[in-house]
DNA sequence: GCGACAG
DNA sequence: ATCTTGTCGC
């Protein structure tokens, strides 16, 4: 599994095989052991492949911040749609490692990926911890638009397979794309997404991590 | 061949 | 993701 961190190649066919292995390991059942804390992870990029990864630990369901961490890292792998994990997984693991949460929310897809192995799932499998993905836009799959009211959602499907949900976290605002990462059910992922979005489109864990990553980037450039 | 395409 | 000011709307 360390091959995910240090890919033996940059050949996309080989990396696809690694992702298929990750997909085989994903646990779609809810294995959360008491949900009292939730962490949000995000990364901001400045020039020259210099990145700032941030992780914020929040209490659940109060969403009060407990702790956070940011790191500066060099990134070599480029952004290639469907291969995001090979660019962002390592920084995310490093910033996430010291913050112990009952579940980690990632600003990316999880199961809702062509090979069923988005960044959120990679993180969960490598850490062997529950994760879910909440993305701002669609990577693959199709879904009916959910109704306008906050709380409504529709299933995201690839053919007949359900790979995630399109969730309205705020009335009248574009929905987010929710999918399981690891050791969680889609129903629970949707519930957590809604419970952590009291005011804005994006869930608080992701908003907090995004703000922190951006702040770290501006502060050191 | 053409369009789509997380961050 | 990042580059960037004002502006429309609740």
Tab-separated table of C-alpha atoms (C1' of nucleotides) in Angstrom:
chain	number	residue	atom	x	y	z
A	1	UNK	CA	0.000	0.000	0.000
A	2	UNK	CA	3.001	2.283	0.355
A	3	UNK	CA	3.061	2.172	-3.417
A	4	UNK	CA	0.334	4.763	-3.321
A	5	UNK	CA	2.656	7.186	-1.579
A	6	UNK	CA	5.676	6.348	-3.667
A	7	UNK	CA	4.123	5.305	-6.984
A	8	UNK	CA	6.572	2.957	-8.722
A	9	UNK	CA	5.773	4.714	-11.973
A	10	UNK	CA	4.044	7.703	-13.505
A	11	UNK	CA	2.453	5.497	-16.127
A	12	UNK	CA	-1.255	6.166	-15.884
A	13	UNK	CA	-2.213	2.589	-16.688
A	14	UNK	CA	-0.123	1.375	-13.770
A	15	UNK	CA	-1.529	4.028	-11.462
A	16	UNK	CA	-5.021	2.995	-12.530
A	17	UNK	CA	-4.244	-0.529	-11.355
A	18	UNK	CA	-3.243	0.816	-7.962
A	19	UNK	CA	-6.560	2.621	-7.776
A	20	UNK	CA	-8.461	-0.530	-8.596
A	21	UNK	CA	-6.702	-2.201	-5.683
A	22	UNK	CA	-7.725	0.649	-3.409
A	23	UNK	CA	-11.310	0.274	-4.639
A	24	UNK	CA	-11.293	-3.392	-3.641
A	25	UNK	CA	-10.326	-2.492	-0.096
A	26	UNK	CA	-12.956	0.181	0.498
A	27	UNK	CA	-15.455	-0.716	3.224
A	28	UNK	CA	-18.920	0.626	2.460
A	29	UNK	CA	-20.365	-0.174	5.849
A	30	UNK	CA	-20.587	2.278	8.680
A	31	UNK	CA	-17.701	1.577	11.032
A	32	UNK	CA	-17.598	4.860	12.890
A	33	UNK	CA	-16.883	4.329	16.575
A	34	UNK	CA	-18.731	7.107	18.311
A	35	UNK	CA	-18.882	10.360	16.405
A	36	UNK	CA	-17.542	13.110	18.663
A	37	UNK	CA	-14.924	14.709	16.453
A	38	UNK	CA	-14.618	15.390	12.736
A	39	UNK	CA	-11.658	16.705	10.778
A	40	UNK	CA	-11.601	18.665	7.540
A	41	UNK	CA	-8.627	18.528	5.150
A	42	UNK	CA	-7.649	20.791	2.269
A	43	UNK	CA	-4.634	21.965	0.314
A	44	UNK	CA	-3.802	25.312	-1.287
A	45	UNK	CA	-1.205	25.659	-4.031
A	46	UNK	CA	1.070	28.570	-4.637
A	47	UNK	CA	3.536	28.833	-7.491
A	48	UNK	CA	6.155	26.274	-8.314
A	49	UNK	CA	4.367	23.242	-6.913
A	50	UNK	CA	4.647	24.611	-3.403
A	51	UNK	CA	1.609	23.580	-1.369
A	52	UNK	CA	0.094	24.223	2.042
A	53	UNK	CA	-1.942	21.416	3.542
A	54	UNK	CA	-4.295	22.071	6.438
A	55	UNK	CA	-6.355	19.907	8.750
A	56	UNK	CA	-8.843	21.266	11.273
A	57	UNK	CA	-10.302	19.196	14.087
A	58	UNK	CA	-13.848	20.082	15.149
A	59	UNK	CA	-16.091	18.807	17.890
A	60	UNK	CA	-19.245	17.109	16.673
A	61	UNK	CA	-21.977	18.139	16.462
A	62	UNK	CA	-21.153	21.542	17.996
A	63	UNK	CA	-18.561	22.201	15.274
A	64	UNK	CA	-16.342	24.072	17.732
A	65	UNK	CA	-12.701	24.021	16.719
A	66	UNK	CA	-10.493	21.862	18.920
A	67	UNK	CA	-7.179	21.846	17.114
A	68	UNK	CA	-5.540	22.332	13.732
A	69	UNK	CA	-2.321	21.864	11.844
A	70	UNK	CA	-0.743	23.149	8.645
A	71	UNK	CA	2.371	22.112	6.769
A	72	UNK	CA	4.268	23.375	3.757
A	73	UNK	CA	5.209	20.756	1.178
A	74	UNK	CA	6.672	20.413	-2.274
A	75	UNK	CA	4.458	18.620	-4.787
A	76	UNK	CA	5.847	16.979	-7.884
A	77	UNK	CA	2.986	15.058	-9.445
A	78	UNK	CA	0.807	17.226	-11.768
A	79	UNK	CA	-2.941	17.602	-11.625
A	80	UNK	CA	-4.502	15.037	-13.922
A	81	UNK	CA	-8.272	14.465	-13.695
A	82	UNK	CA	-8.976	11.118	-11.935
A	83	UNK	CA	-5.402	10.956	-10.598
A	84	UNK	CA	-5.707	13.677	-7.983
A	85	UNK	CA	-4.737	11.303	-5.173
A	86	UNK	CA	-1.213	10.909	-6.523
A	87	UNK	CA	-0.772	14.649	-6.185
A	88	UNK	CA	-2.515	15.343	-2.896
A	89	UNK	CA	-2.520	12.182	-0.803
A	90	UNK	CA	0.921	12.476	0.727
A	91	UNK	CA	0.538	16.091	1.899
A	92	UNK	CA	-2.883	15.225	3.256
A	93	UNK	CA	-1.555	12.215	5.150
A	94	UNK	CA	1.218	14.223	6.719
A	95	UNK	CA	-1.055	16.980	7.951
A	96	UNK	CA	-3.700	14.541	9.080
A	97	UNK	CA	-1.516	12.110	10.945
A	98	UNK	CA	-1.253	14.032	14.234
A	99	UNK	CA	-4.915	14.982	14.405
A	100	UNK	CA	-7.029	12.124	15.659
A	101	UNK	CA	-10.649	12.386	14.489
A	102	UNK	CA	-13.550	9.947	14.383
A	103	UNK	CA	-13.950	10.719	10.694
A	104	UNK	CA	-12.123	12.825	8.105
A	105	UNK	CA	-13.919	14.934	5.507
A	106	UNK	CA	-11.987	15.562	2.317
A	107	UNK	CA	-12.506	18.221	-0.328
A	108	UNK	CA	-12.688	15.676	-3.176
A	109	UNK	CA	-14.529	12.602	-4.422
A	110	UNK	CA	-14.410	9.233	-2.719
A	111	UNK	CA	-16.273	6.372	-4.369
A	112	UNK	CA	-17.680	8.697	-7.032
A	113	UNK	CA	-14.672	8.137	-9.248
A	114	UNK	CA	-14.275	6.292	-12.584
A	115	UNK	CA	-12.322	3.520	-10.853
A	116	UNK	CA	-14.156	4.003	-7.545
A	117	UNK	CA	-11.045	5.341	-5.848
A	118	UNK	CA	-11.029	9.094	-5.366
A	119	UNK	CA	-8.708	10.955	-2.988
A	120	UNK	CA	-11.083	10.601	-0.025
A	121	UNK	CA	-11.021	6.823	-0.393
A	122	UNK	CA	-7.245	6.674	-0.778
A	123	UNK	CA	-6.876	8.612	2.473
A	124	UNK	CA	-9.277	6.313	4.295
A	125	UNK	CA	-7.691	3.112	3.057
A	126	UNK	CA	-4.136	4.194	3.830
A	127	UNK	CA	-5.060	5.472	7.291
A	128	UNK	CA	-7.559	2.680	7.826
A	129	UNK	CA	-9.941	5.273	9.194
A	130	UNK	CA	-13.469	6.468	8.245
A	131	UNK	CA	-13.500	9.171	5.536
A	132	UNK	CA	-16.028	10.846	3.271
A	133	UNK	CA	-15.647	13.035	0.234
A	134	UNK	CA	-17.511	16.286	-0.379
A	135	UNK	CA	-16.715	17.816	-3.767
A	136	UNK	CA	-17.860	21.088	-5.253
A	137	UNK	CA	-18.378	19.618	-8.702
A	138	UNK	CA	-18.960	16.364	-10.502
A	139	UNK	CA	-16.275	14.018	-11.754
A	140	UNK	CA	-18.450	11.198	-13.098
A	141	UNK	CA	-21.922	9.721	-12.803
A	142	UNK	CA	-25.344	11.202	-13.422
A	143	UNK	CA	-28.101	12.466	-11.162
A	144	UNK	CA	-31.407	14.262	-11.265
A	145	UNK	CA	-31.184	17.776	-9.829
A	146	UNK	CA	-32.309	17.646	-6.168
A	147	UNK	CA	-35.172	19.997	-5.238
A	148	UNK	CA	-34.222	23.502	-4.138
A	149	UNK	CA	-34.673	23.165	-0.397
A	150	UNK	CA	-31.754	22.519	1.873
A	151	UNK	CA	-31.645	18.883	2.910
A	152	UNK	CA	-32.887	17.407	-0.345
A	153	UNK	CA	-30.645	15.157	-2.384
A	154	UNK	CA	-30.629	12.754	-5.321
A	155	UNK	CA	-28.518	9.689	-5.934
A	156	UNK	CA	-25.491	9.928	-8.177
A	157	UNK	CA	-25.341	6.883	-10.423
A	158	UNK	CA	-22.955	5.432	-12.950
A	159	UNK	CA	-25.265	3.231	-14.945
A	160	UNK	CA	-27.185	1.307	-12.297
A	161	UNK	CA	-24.550	1.611	-9.612
A	162	UNK	CA	-25.060	4.196	-6.890
A	163	UNK	CA	-21.732	5.955	-6.326
A	164	UNK	CA	-22.757	8.985	-4.301
A	165	UNK	CA	-25.335	11.726	-3.802
A	166	UNK	CA	-25.915	15.270	-4.973
A	167	UNK	CA	-26.811	17.123	-1.778
A	168	UNK	CA	-28.408	20.534	-1.319
A	169	UNK	CA	-26.688	21.949	1.748
A	170	UNK	CA	-28.203	25.393	1.253
A	171	UNK	CA	-31.549	26.424	-0.231
A	172	UNK	CA	-31.272	27.782	-3.738
A	173	UNK	CA	-27.531	27.188	-3.980
A	174	UNK	CA	-25.686	24.681	-6.151
A	175	UNK	CA	-25.452	21.286	-4.447
A	176	UNK	CA	-22.310	19.428	-3.366
A	177	UNK	CA	-21.239	15.937	-4.421
A	178	UNK	CA	-21.050	13.523	-1.531
A	179	UNK	CA	-19.566	10.047	-1.634
A	180	UNK	CA	-18.179	7.580	0.840
A	181	UNK	CA	-14.469	7.433	1.368
A	182	UNK	CA	-13.977	4.410	3.613
A	183	UNK	CA	-15.730	2.680	6.514
A	184	UNK	CA	-18.945	4.664	6.223
A	185	UNK	CA	-22.316	4.251	4.520
A	186	UNK	CA	-23.624	6.738	1.970
A	187	UNK	CA	-26.596	7.489	4.216
A	188	UNK	CA	-24.295	8.423	7.065
A	189	UNK	CA	-22.098	10.487	4.757
A	190	UNK	CA	-25.115	12.511	3.644
A	191	UNK	CA	-26.282	12.952	7.221
A	192	UNK	CA	-22.871	14.193	8.368
A	193	UNK	CA	-22.590	16.557	5.424
A	194	UNK	CA	-25.928	18.159	6.264
A	195	UNK	CA	-25.214	18.277	9.987
A	196	UNK	CA	-21.977	20.135	9.388
A	197	UNK	CA	-23.467	22.689	6.973
A	198	UNK	CA	-25.502	25.000	9.240
A	199	UNK	CA	-24.989	28.138	7.203
A	200	UNK	CA	-22.983	27.728	4.040
A	201	UNK	CA	-22.875	25.503	0.993
A	202	UNK	CA	-19.629	23.889	2.067
A	203	UNK	CA	-19.517	21.932	5.344
A	204	UNK	CA	-17.666	23.666	8.189
A	205	UNK	CA	-14.785	21.156	8.350
A	206	UNK	CA	-13.907	21.918	4.731
A	207	UNK	CA	-14.456	25.660	5.049
A	208	UNK	CA	-12.222	25.806	8.092
A	209	UNK	CA	-9.484	23.746	6.475
A	210	UNK	CA	-9.675	25.787	3.291
A	211	UNK	CA	-9.376	29.046	5.154
A	212	UNK	CA	-6.435	27.794	7.157
A	213	UNK	CA	-4.596	26.451	4.109
A	214	UNK	CA	-5.104	29.718	2.241
A	215	UNK	CA	-3.960	31.722	5.246
A	216	UNK	CA	-0.827	29.593	5.593
A	217	UNK	CA	-0.057	30.116	1.924
A	218	UNK	CA	-0.437	33.895	2.035
A	219	UNK	CA	1.508	34.147	5.232
A	220	UNK	CA	4.605	32.498	3.836
A	221	UNK	CA	4.831	34.095	0.426
B	1	DG	C1'	-12.751	10.929	-33.392
B	2	DC	C1'	-15.216	14.016	-29.817
B	3	DG	C1'	-16.461	15.734	-25.373
B	4	DA	C1'	-15.818	15.476	-20.178
B	5	DC	C1'	-12.758	16.073	-16.693
B	6	DA	C1'	-12.379	16.231	-8.282
B	7	DG	C1'	-8.420	20.102	-7.153
C	1	DA	C1'	-6.435	25.004	-8.019
C	2	DT	C1'	-5.052	30.181	-9.299
C	3	DC	C1'	-5.398	34.933	-11.619
C	4	DT	C1'	-8.885	39.217	-9.765
C	5	DT	C1'	-13.272	44.169	-8.947
C	6	DG	C1'	-17.173	45.115	-8.887
C	7	DT	C1'	-21.723	43.867	-8.442
C	8	DC	C1'	-26.408	41.548	-8.335
C	9	DG	C1'	-29.563	39.698	-4.900
C	10	DC	C1'	-31.677	38.076	-0.438
